[in-house]
Amino acid sequence: MSYDTIILGAGAAGMMCAAHCGGQVLVIDHAKAPGEKIRISGGGRCNFTNMYAEPGNFLSQNPHFCKSALARHTQWDFVGLVDRHGITWHEKTLGQLFCDGSSKQIIRMLLDEMARAGAELWVQTALRDLRKTESGFALEVEREGKRIPLTCRNLVLATGGKSIPKMGATGLAYDIAHQFGLQVVKTRAALVPFTFPDGRFKDLSGVSVPARLSNDRISFDEALLFTHRGLSGPSVLQLSSYWREGEMIRVNLIPDLPLFDLLRDQRQAGGRKALTTELARHLPGRLVDHLRHHIPMQGNLADQSDVALADLVTRLSDWRFTPSGTEGYRTAEVTLGGIDTDDLSSKTMEARDVPGLYAIGEAVDVTGWLGGYNFQWAWSSGHAAGSAIASC
Ligand SMILES: Cc1cc2nc3c(=O)[nH]c(=O)nc-3n(C[C@H](O)[C@H](O)[C@H](O)COP(=O)(O)OP(=O)(O)OC[C@H]3O[C@@H](n4cnc5c(N)ncnc54)[C@H](O)[C@@H]3O)c2cc1C
């Protein structure tokens, strides 16, 4: 059986690409159903893009690589597609766009677009063999217990990263990249909770506060969630993509609160309340209870000097820890690193030295922030490869 294009991976990027390739297209996936990560994303509502997506929201060894694809299929192009399919949506926070209904609507939309383009989809299909031929690629796949030989002119790697192996994530794209001589930037788990071995925040499990998390290079102002294993929540996930083993992180628990002024005003108004009681008006009570074992906060407000209050405020705005690690690929939302962008064209996603071989989506060394950016990269890179294939 011969196809113009075979796409490995029926995830966000692979389906988007299939809808734009033209010609005879086959999409292959080993999972039972396409778009499983879309289905579970955004708590079942899919944070499908971000209003403010721009190249600065993406990590890569080459920060310029993503520019071309993002400019040629923007968040507004994707919103237009969503609108044409009658899917209603809303902004939750920080430009993050979610379906009003279900993430399954996005999968349905992509399947409809693929069907309109005449693309075929084979699920529960495993790749058994792959080699280069003079005119393209020869594959052998296993489907319903049968080995099936296939050939194609274009082969698109869209099998994603290593995050959440339980959901079928594999390193197949990296293995194929190596097979054809492409470099792979070392991968690591990203958008992932931090762990601490000593059960350090166990007593705070479930407490969430607005916070500013920083390392020496970047800061994120979003919610911080304490868990029985360590720290999670959007600010932690964001910082994890920029964190390296052994590095200290800094937590500001009062990023937008003029706490010194508030405490001083209360002290002037009488100050007969315990300092911890007053603090519990601004921070969760369980957090104050935990902090009083680490930060001096005995006595009433009236007992506190300006120096003591200033010291307290400094400690609350610059709490420092060194995580022992992260929860790894088991719970990471994405994989940092991947197929080296130096070996790909930023316009077409085609391998520079292997004509007909393309790589898109999370498999490539482009990783977005939390908040719809990773899907936007999948749509933009899938569109770039699909359009390039359609025009050749
Ligand atoms: C829990 C969770 C929530 C997320 N929420 C969001 C969100 O709300 N917004 C956002 O922007 N991003 C989110 N992400 C990230 C986003 O899902 C990914 O960045 C995006 O799906 C990547 O698209 P992709 O097509 O490159 O890879 P995937 O969507 O991962 O698709 C890869 C496909 O390849 C298949 N495959 C893998 N290995 C093989 C193999 N060996 N043989 C055959 N097929 C194979 C897989 O079954 C899968 O269907 C979330 C991720 C997770 C894990």
mmCIF file with all atom_site columns, N, CA and C in Angstrom, residues 324-378:
data_model
loop_
_atom_site.group_PDB
_atom_site.id
_atom_site.type_symbol
_atom_site.label_atom_id
_atom_site.label_alt_id
_atom_site.label_comp_id
_atom_site.label_asym_id
_atom_site.label_entity_id
_atom_site.label_seq_id
_atom_site.pdbx_PDB_ins_code
_atom_site.Cartn_x
_atom_site.Cartn_y
_atom_site.Cartn_z
_atom_site.occupancy
_atom_site.B_iso_or_equiv
_atom_site.pdbx_formal_charge
_atom_site.auth_seq_id
_atom_site.auth_comp_id
_atom_site.auth_asym_id
_atom_site.auth_atom_id
_atom_site.pdbx_PDB_model_num
ATOM 1   N N  . SER A 1 324 ? 14.241 18.413 45.996 1.00 0.00 ? 324 SER A N  1
ATOM 2   C CA . SER A 1 324 ? 15.153 17.291 45.763 1.00 0.00 ? 324 SER A CA 1
ATOM 3   C C  . SER A 1 324 ? 15.002 16.777 44.338 1.00 0.00 ? 324 SER A C  1
ATOM 4   N N  . GLY A 1 325 ? 13.895 17.067 43.709 1.00 0.00 ? 325 GLY A N  1
ATOM 5   C CA . GLY A 1 325 ? 13.698 16.628 42.323 1.00 0.00 ? 325 GLY A CA 1
ATOM 6   C C  . GLY A 1 325 ? 12.305 16.991 41.864 1.00 0.00 ? 325 GLY A C  1
ATOM 7   N N  . THR A 1 326 ? 11.858 16.287 40.808 1.00 0.00 ? 326 THR A N  1
ATOM 8   C CA . THR A 1 326 ? 10.496 16.493 40.307 1.00 0.00 ? 326 THR A CA 1
ATOM 9   C C  . THR A 1 326 ? 9.807  15.126 40.231 1.00 0.00 ? 326 THR A C  1
ATOM 10  N N  . GLU A 1 327 ? 8.515  15.160 39.968 1.00 0.00 ? 327 GLU A N  1
ATOM 11  C CA . GLU A 1 327 ? 7.786  13.882 39.841 1.00 0.00 ? 327 GLU A CA 1
ATOM 12  C C  . GLU A 1 327 ? 8.114  13.171 38.527 1.00 0.00 ? 327 GLU A C  1
ATOM 13  N N  . GLY A 1 328 ? 8.889  13.816 37.654 1.00 0.00 ? 328 GLY A N  1
ATOM 14  C CA . GLY A 1 328 ? 9.377  13.151 36.437 1.00 0.00 ? 328 GLY A CA 1
ATOM 15  C C  . GLY A 1 328 ? 8.290  12.956 35.387 1.00 0.00 ? 328 GLY A C  1
ATOM 16  N N  . TYR A 1 329 ? 8.601  12.124 34.400 1.00 0.00 ? 329 TYR A N  1
ATOM 17  C CA . TYR A 1 329 ? 7.676  11.935 33.265 1.00 0.00 ? 329 TYR A CA 1
ATOM 18  C C  . TYR A 1 329 ? 6.327  11.354 33.703 1.00 0.00 ? 329 TYR A C  1
ATOM 19  N N  . ARG A 1 330 ? 6.287  10.737 34.894 1.00 0.00 ? 330 ARG A N  1
ATOM 20  C CA . ARG A 1 330 ? 5.044  10.110 35.343 1.00 0.00 ? 330 ARG A CA 1
ATOM 21  C C  . ARG A 1 330 ? 3.880  11.114 35.358 1.00 0.00 ? 330 ARG A C  1
ATOM 22  N N  . THR A 1 331 ? 4.187  12.367 35.782 1.00 0.00 ? 331 THR A N  1
ATOM 23  C CA . THR A 1 331 ? 3.093  13.355 35.855 1.00 0.00 ? 331 THR A CA 1
ATOM 24  C C  . THR A 1 331 ? 3.375  14.623 35.053 1.00 0.00 ? 331 THR A C  1
ATOM 25  N N  . ALA A 1 332 ? 4.541  14.703 34.408 1.00 0.00 ? 332 ALA A N  1
ATOM 26  C CA . ALA A 1 332 ? 4.904  15.938 33.682 1.00 0.00 ? 332 ALA A CA 1
ATOM 27  C C  . ALA A 1 332 ? 3.914  16.203 32.551 1.00 0.00 ? 332 ALA A C  1
ATOM 28  N N  . GLU A 1 333 ? 3.539  17.471 32.368 1.00 0.00 ? 333 GLU A N  1
ATOM 29  C CA . GLU A 1 333 ? 2.634  17.784 31.250 1.00 0.00 ? 333 GLU A CA 1
ATOM 30  C C  . GLU A 1 333 ? 3.362  17.780 29.924 1.00 0.00 ? 333 GLU A C  1
ATOM 31  N N  . VAL A 1 334 ? 4.650  18.063 29.937 1.00 0.00 ? 334 VAL A N  1
ATOM 32  C CA . VAL A 1 334 ? 5.398  18.088 28.673 1.00 0.00 ? 334 VAL A CA 1
ATOM 33  C C  . VAL A 1 334 ? 6.829  17.598 28.849 1.00 0.00 ? 334 VAL A C  1
ATOM 34  N N  . THR A 1 335 ? 7.504  17.437 27.715 1.00 0.00 ? 335 THR A N  1
ATOM 35  C CA . THR A 1 335 ? 8.908  17.027 27.693 1.00 0.00 ? 335 THR A CA 1
ATOM 36  C C  . THR A 1 335 ? 9.732  18.158 27.100 1.00 0.00 ? 335 THR A C  1
ATOM 37  N N  . LEU A 1 336 ? 10.709 18.590 27.865 1.00 0.00 ? 336 LEU A N  1
ATOM 38  C CA . LEU A 1 336 ? 11.633 19.620 27.388 1.00 0.00 ? 336 LEU A CA 1
ATOM 39  C C  . LEU A 1 336 ? 12.691 18.941 26.522 1.00 0.00 ? 336 LEU A C  1
ATOM 40  N N  . GLY A 1 337 ? 13.265 19.669 25.541 1.00 0.00 ? 337 GLY A N  1
ATOM 41  C CA . GLY A 1 337 ? 14.241 19.043 24.645 1.00 0.00 ? 337 GLY A CA 1
ATOM 42  C C  . GLY A 1 337 ? 13.524 18.306 23.532 1.00 0.00 ? 337 GLY A C  1
ATOM 43  N N  . GLY A 1 338 ? 14.281 17.487 22.799 1.00 0.00 ? 338 GLY A N  1
ATOM 44  C CA . GLY A 1 338 ? 13.673 16.738 21.695 1.00 0.00 ? 338 GLY A CA 1
ATOM 45  C C  . GLY A 1 338 ? 14.481 16.920 20.423 1.00 0.00 ? 338 GLY A C  1
ATOM 46  N N  . ILE A 1 339 ? 13.857 16.671 19.279 1.00 0.00 ? 339 ILE A N  1
ATOM 47  C CA . ILE A 1 339 ? 14.586 16.696 18.004 1.00 0.00 ? 339 ILE A CA 1
ATOM 48  C C  . ILE A 1 339 ? 15.171 18.098 17.784 1.00 0.00 ? 339 ILE A C  1
ATOM 49  N N  . ASP A 1 340 ? 16.470 18.128 17.530 1.00 0.00 ? 340 ASP A N  1
ATOM 50  C CA . ASP A 1 340 ? 17.223 19.380 17.475 1.00 0.00 ? 340 ASP A CA 1
ATOM 51  C C  . ASP A 1 340 ? 16.734 20.244 16.317 1.00 0.00 ? 340 ASP A C  1
ATOM 52  N N  . THR A 1 341 ? 16.351 21.486 16.633 1.00 0.00 ? 341 THR A N  1
ATOM 53  C CA . THR A 1 341 ? 15.819 22.374 15.588 1.00 0.00 ? 341 THR A CA 1
ATOM 54  C C  . THR A 1 341 ? 16.881 22.722 14.544 1.00 0.00 ? 341 THR A C  1
ATOM 55  N N  . ASP A 1 342 ? 18.172 22.573 14.874 1.00 0.00 ? 342 ASP A N  1
ATOM 56  C CA . ASP A 1 342 ? 19.228 22.841 13.880 1.00 0.00 ? 342 ASP A CA 1
ATOM 57  C C  . ASP A 1 342 ? 19.099 21.918 12.686 1.00 0.00 ? 342 ASP A C  1
ATOM 58  N N  . ASP A 1 343 ? 18.496 20.747 12.902 1.00 0.00 ? 343 ASP A N  1
ATOM 59  C CA . ASP A 1 343 ? 18.393 19.759 11.821 1.00 0.00 ? 343 ASP A CA 1
ATOM 60  C C  . ASP A 1 343 ? 17.081 19.878 11.039 1.00 0.00 ? 343 ASP A C  1
ATOM 61  N N  . LEU A 1 344 ? 16.257 20.891 11.380 1.00 0.00 ? 344 LEU A N  1
ATOM 62  C CA . LEU A 1 344 ? 14.950 21.044 10.721 1.00 0.00 ? 344 LEU A CA 1
ATOM 63  C C  . LEU A 1 344 ? 14.828 22.431 10.098 1.00 0.00 ? 344 LEU A C  1
ATOM 64  N N  . SER A 1 345 ? 13.997 22.523 9.056  1.00 0.00 ? 345 SER A N  1
ATOM 65  C CA . SER A 1 345 ? 13.656 23.843 8.501  1.00 0.00 ? 345 SER A CA 1
ATOM 66  C C  . SER A 1 345 ? 12.548 24.451 9.362  1.00 0.00 ? 345 SER A C  1
ATOM 67  N N  . SER A 1 346 ? 12.718 25.706 9.768  1.00 0.00 ? 346 SER A N  1
ATOM 68  C CA . SER A 1 346 ? 11.693 26.328 10.622 1.00 0.00 ? 346 SER A CA 1
ATOM 69  C C  . SER A 1 346 ? 10.442 26.666 9.808  1.00 0.00 ? 346 SER A C  1
ATOM 70  N N  . LYS A 1 347 ? 10.567 26.718 8.469  1.00 0.00 ? 347 LYS A N  1
ATOM 71  C CA . LYS A 1 347 ? 9.390  27.041 7.641  1.00 0.00 ? 347 LYS A CA 1
ATOM 72  C C  . LYS A 1 347 ? 8.532  25.819 7.386  1.00 0.00 ? 347 LYS A C  1
ATOM 73  N N  . THR A 1 348 ? 9.215  24.667 7.162  1.00 0.00 ? 348 THR A N  1
ATOM 74  C CA . THR A 1 348 ? 8.472  23.473 6.716  1.00 0.00 ? 348 THR A CA 1
ATOM 75  C C  . THR A 1 348 ? 8.506  22.336 7.723  1.00 0.00 ? 348 THR A C  1
ATOM 76  N N  . MET A 1 349 ? 9.403  22.380 8.698  1.00 0.00 ? 349 MET A N  1
ATOM 77  C CA . MET A 1 349 ? 9.611  21.302 9.678  1.00 0.00 ? 349 MET A CA 1
ATOM 78  C C  . MET A 1 349 ? 10.267 20.063 9.036  1.00 0.00 ? 349 MET A C  1
ATOM 79  N N  . GLU A 1 350 ? 10.754 20.213 7.805  1.00 0.00 ? 350 GLU A N  1
ATOM 80  C CA . GLU A 1 350 ? 11.401 19.081 7.127  1.00 0.00 ? 350 GLU A CA 1
ATOM 81  C C  . GLU A 1 350 ? 12.861 18.970 7.578  1.00 0.00 ? 350 GLU A C  1
ATOM 82  N N  . ALA A 1 351 ? 13.335 17.732 7.704  1.00 0.00 ? 351 ALA A N  1
ATOM 83  C CA . ALA A 1 351 ? 14.741 17.528 8.084  1.00 0.00 ? 351 ALA A CA 1
ATOM 84  C C  . ALA A 1 351 ? 15.632 18.067 6.962  1.00 0.00 ? 351 ALA A C  1
ATOM 85  N N  . ARG A 1 352 ? 16.660 18.828 7.341  1.00 0.00 ? 352 ARG A N  1
ATOM 86  C CA . ARG A 1 352 ? 17.514 19.467 6.323  1.00 0.00 ? 352 ARG A CA 1
ATOM 87  C C  . ARG A 1 352 ? 18.202 18.435 5.441  1.00 0.00 ? 352 ARG A C  1
ATOM 88  N N  . ASP A 1 353 ? 18.633 17.296 6.052  1.00 0.00 ? 353 ASP A N  1
ATOM 89  C CA . ASP A 1 353 ? 19.432 16.334 5.284  1.00 0.00 ? 353 ASP A CA 1
ATOM 90  C C  . ASP A 1 353 ? 18.667 15.073 4.920  1.00 0.00 ? 353 ASP A C  1
ATOM 91  N N  . VAL A 1 354 ? 17.394 15.000 5.244  1.00 0.00 ? 354 VAL A N  1
ATOM 92  C CA . VAL A 1 354 ? 16.602 13.804 4.894  1.00 0.00 ? 354 VAL A CA 1
ATOM 93  C C  . VAL A 1 354 ? 15.310 14.268 4.207  1.00 0.00 ? 354 VAL A C  1
ATOM 94  N N  . PRO A 1 355 ? 15.351 14.471 2.880  1.00 0.00 ? 355 PRO A N  1
ATOM 95  C CA . PRO A 1 355 ? 14.159 14.972 2.203  1.00 0.00 ? 355 PRO A CA 1
ATOM 96  C C  . PRO A 1 355 ? 12.959 14.061 2.468  1.00 0.00 ? 355 PRO A C  1
ATOM 97  N N  . GLY A 1 356 ? 11.812 14.682 2.748  1.00 0.00 ? 356 GLY A N  1
ATOM 98  C CA . GLY A 1 356 ? 10.598 13.899 2.975  1.00 0.00 ? 356 GLY A CA 1
ATOM 99  C C  . GLY A 1 356 ? 10.357 13.534 4.433  1.00 0.00 ? 356 GLY A C  1
ATOM 100 N N  . LEU A 1 357 ? 11.334 13.758 5.314  1.00 0.00 ? 357 LEU A N  1
ATOM 101 C CA . LEU A 1 357 ? 11.146 13.454 6.740  1.00 0.00 ? 357 LEU A CA 1
ATOM 102 C C  . LEU A 1 357 ? 10.827 14.764 7.485  1.00 0.00 ? 357 LEU A C  1
ATOM 103 N N  . TYR A 1 358 ? 9.734  14.761 8.222  1.00 0.00 ? 358 TYR A N  1
ATOM 104 C CA . TYR A 1 358 ? 9.279  15.954 8.941  1.00 0.00 ? 358 TYR A CA 1
ATOM 105 C C  . TYR A 1 358 ? 9.124  15.612 10.430 1.00 0.00 ? 358 TYR A C  1
ATOM 106 N N  . ALA A 1 359 ? 9.282  16.614 11.300 1.00 0.00 ? 359 ALA A N  1
ATOM 107 C CA . ALA A 1 359 ? 9.017  16.404 12.739 1.00 0.00 ? 359 ALA A CA 1
ATOM 108 C C  . ALA A 1 359 ? 8.215  17.598 13.249 1.00 0.00 ? 359 ALA A C  1
ATOM 109 N N  . ILE A 1 360 ? 7.173  17.315 14.034 1.00 0.00 ? 360 ILE A N  1
ATOM 110 C CA . ILE A 1 360 ? 6.278  18.387 14.514 1.00 0.00 ? 360 ILE A CA 1
ATOM 111 C C  . ILE A 1 360 ? 5.867  18.137 15.975 1.00 0.00 ? 360 ILE A C  1
ATOM 112 N N  . GLY A 1 361 ? 5.290  19.169 16.583 1.00 0.00 ? 361 GLY A N  1
ATOM 113 C CA . GLY A 1 361 ? 4.716  19.022 17.930 1.00 0.00 ? 361 GLY A CA 1
ATOM 114 C C  . GLY A 1 361 ? 5.765  18.870 19.007 1.00 0.00 ? 361 GLY A C  1
ATOM 115 N N  . GLU A 1 362 ? 5.385  18.168 20.057 1.00 0.00 ? 362 GLU A N  1
ATOM 116 C CA . GLU A 1 362 ? 6.224  18.063 21.255 1.00 0.00 ? 362 GLU A CA 1
ATOM 117 C C  . GLU A 1 362 ? 7.498  17.265 21.012 1.00 0.00 ? 362 GLU A C  1
ATOM 118 N N  . ALA A 1 363 ? 7.545  16.477 19.944 1.00 0.00 ? 363 ALA A N  1
ATOM 119 C CA . ALA A 1 363 ? 8.750  15.695 19.631 1.00 0.00 ? 363 ALA A CA 1
ATOM 120 C C  . ALA A 1 363 ? 9.941  16.600 19.326 1.00 0.00 ? 363 ALA A C  1
ATOM 121 N N  . VAL A 1 364 ? 9.636  17.843 18.918 1.00 0.00 ? 364 VAL A N  1
ATOM 122 C CA . VAL A 1 364 ? 10.683 18.795 18.530 1.00 0.00 ? 364 VAL A CA 1
ATOM 123 C C  . VAL A 1 364 ? 11.138 19.569 19.774 1.00 0.00 ? 364 VAL A C  1
ATOM 124 N N  . ASP A 1 365 ? 12.354 20.064 19.755 1.00 0.00 ? 365 ASP A N  1
ATOM 125 C CA . ASP A 1 365 ? 12.870 20.838 20.888 1.00 0.00 ? 365 ASP A CA 1
ATOM 126 C C  . ASP A 1 365 ? 12.248 22.245 20.933 1.00 0.00 ? 365 ASP A C  1
ATOM 127 N N  . VAL A 1 366 ? 10.957 22.268 21.134 1.00 0.00 ? 366 VAL A N  1
ATOM 128 C CA . VAL A 1 366 ? 10.209 23.520 21.381 1.00 0.00 ? 366 VAL A CA 1
ATOM 129 C C  . VAL A 1 366 ? 9.180  23.169 22.449 1.00 0.00 ? 366 VAL A C  1
ATOM 130 N N  . THR A 1 367 ? 9.229  23.866 23.581 1.00 0.00 ? 367 THR A N  1
ATOM 131 C CA . THR A 1 367 ? 8.326  23.559 24.698 1.00 0.00 ? 367 THR A CA 1
ATOM 132 C C  . THR A 1 367 ? 7.680  24.835 25.188 1.00 0.00 ? 367 THR A C  1
ATOM 133 N N  . GLY A 1 368 ? 6.361  24.817 25.312 1.00 0.00 ? 368 GLY A N  1
ATOM 134 C CA . GLY A 1 368 ? 5.647  26.024 25.719 1.00 0.00 ? 368 GLY A CA 1
ATOM 135 C C  . GLY A 1 368 ? 5.463  26.119 27.215 1.00 0.00 ? 368 GLY A C  1
ATOM 136 N N  . TRP A 1 369 ? 5.094  27.308 27.648 1.00 0.00 ? 369 TRP A N  1
ATOM 137 C CA . TRP A 1 369 ? 4.679  27.517 29.039 1.00 0.00 ? 369 TRP A CA 1
ATOM 138 C C  . TRP A 1 369 ? 3.360  26.788 29.268 1.00 0.00 ? 369 TRP A C  1
ATOM 139 N N  . LEU A 1 370 ? 2.966  26.743 30.513 1.00 0.00 ? 370 LEU A N  1
ATOM 140 C CA . LEU A 1 370 ? 1.631  26.260 30.871 1.00 0.00 ? 370 LEU A CA 1
ATOM 141 C C  . LEU A 1 370 ? 0.610  27.307 30.403 1.00 0.00 ? 370 LEU A C  1
ATOM 142 N N  . GLY A 1 371 ? -0.553 26.850 29.888 1.00 0.00 ? 371 GLY A N  1
ATOM 143 C CA . GLY A 1 371 ? -1.592 27.843 29.580 1.00 0.00 ? 371 GLY A CA 1
ATOM 144 C C  . GLY A 1 371 ? -2.046 27.847 28.140 1.00 0.00 ? 371 GLY A C  1
ATOM 145 N N  . GLY A 1 372 ? -1.938 26.696 27.442 1.00 0.00 ? 372 GLY A N  1
ATOM 146 C CA . GLY A 1 372 ? -2.421 26.619 26.058 1.00 0.00 ? 372 GLY A CA 1
ATOM 147 C C  . GLY A 1 372 ? -1.326 26.770 25.022 1.00 0.00 ? 372 GLY A C  1
ATOM 148 N N  . TYR A 1 373 ? -0.108 27.056 25.480 1.00 0.00 ? 373 TYR A N  1
ATOM 149 C CA . TYR A 1 373 ? 0.996  27.307 24.545 1.00 0.00 ? 373 TYR A CA 1
ATOM 150 C C  . TYR A 1 373 ? 1.450  26.023 23.841 1.00 0.00 ? 373 TYR A C  1
ATOM 151 N N  . ASN A 1 374 ? 1.402  24.898 24.560 1.00 0.00 ? 374 ASN A N  1
ATOM 152 C CA . ASN A 1 374 ? 1.894  23.657 23.937 1.00 0.00 ? 374 ASN A CA 1
ATOM 153 C C  . ASN A 1 374 ? 0.962  23.189 22.824 1.00 0.00 ? 374 ASN A C  1
ATOM 154 N N  . PHE A 1 375 ? -0.347 23.331 23.044 1.00 0.00 ? 375 PHE A N  1
ATOM 155 C CA . PHE A 1 375 ? -1.248 23.000 21.931 1.00 0.00 ? 375 PHE A CA 1
ATOM 156 C C  . PHE A 1 375 ? -1.023 23.974 20.768 1.00 0.00 ? 375 PHE A C  1
ATOM 157 N N  . GLN A 1 376 ? -0.801 25.257 21.065 1.00 0.00 ? 376 GLN A N  1
ATOM 158 C CA . GLN A 1 376 ? -0.589 26.203 19.959 1.00 0.00 ? 376 GLN A CA 1
ATOM 159 C C  . GLN A 1 376 ? 0.623  25.787 19.130 1.00 0.00 ? 376 GLN A C  1
ATOM 160 N N  . TRP A 1 377 ? 1.688  25.302 19.796 1.00 0.00 ? 377 TRP A N  1
ATOM 161 C CA . TRP A 1 377 ? 2.849  24.833 19.042 1.00 0.00 ? 377 TRP A CA 1
ATOM 162 C C  . TRP A 1 377 ? 2.473  23.611 18.193 1.00 0.00 ? 377 TRP A C  1
ATOM 163 N N  . ALA A 1 378 ? 1.656  22.716 18.749 1.00 0.00 ? 378 ALA A N  1
ATOM 164 C CA . ALA A 1 378 ? 1.232  21.527 17.982 1.00 0.00 ? 378 ALA A CA 1
ATOM 165 C C  . ALA A 1 378 ? 0.443  21.964 16.745 1.00 0.00 ? 378 ALA A C  1
#
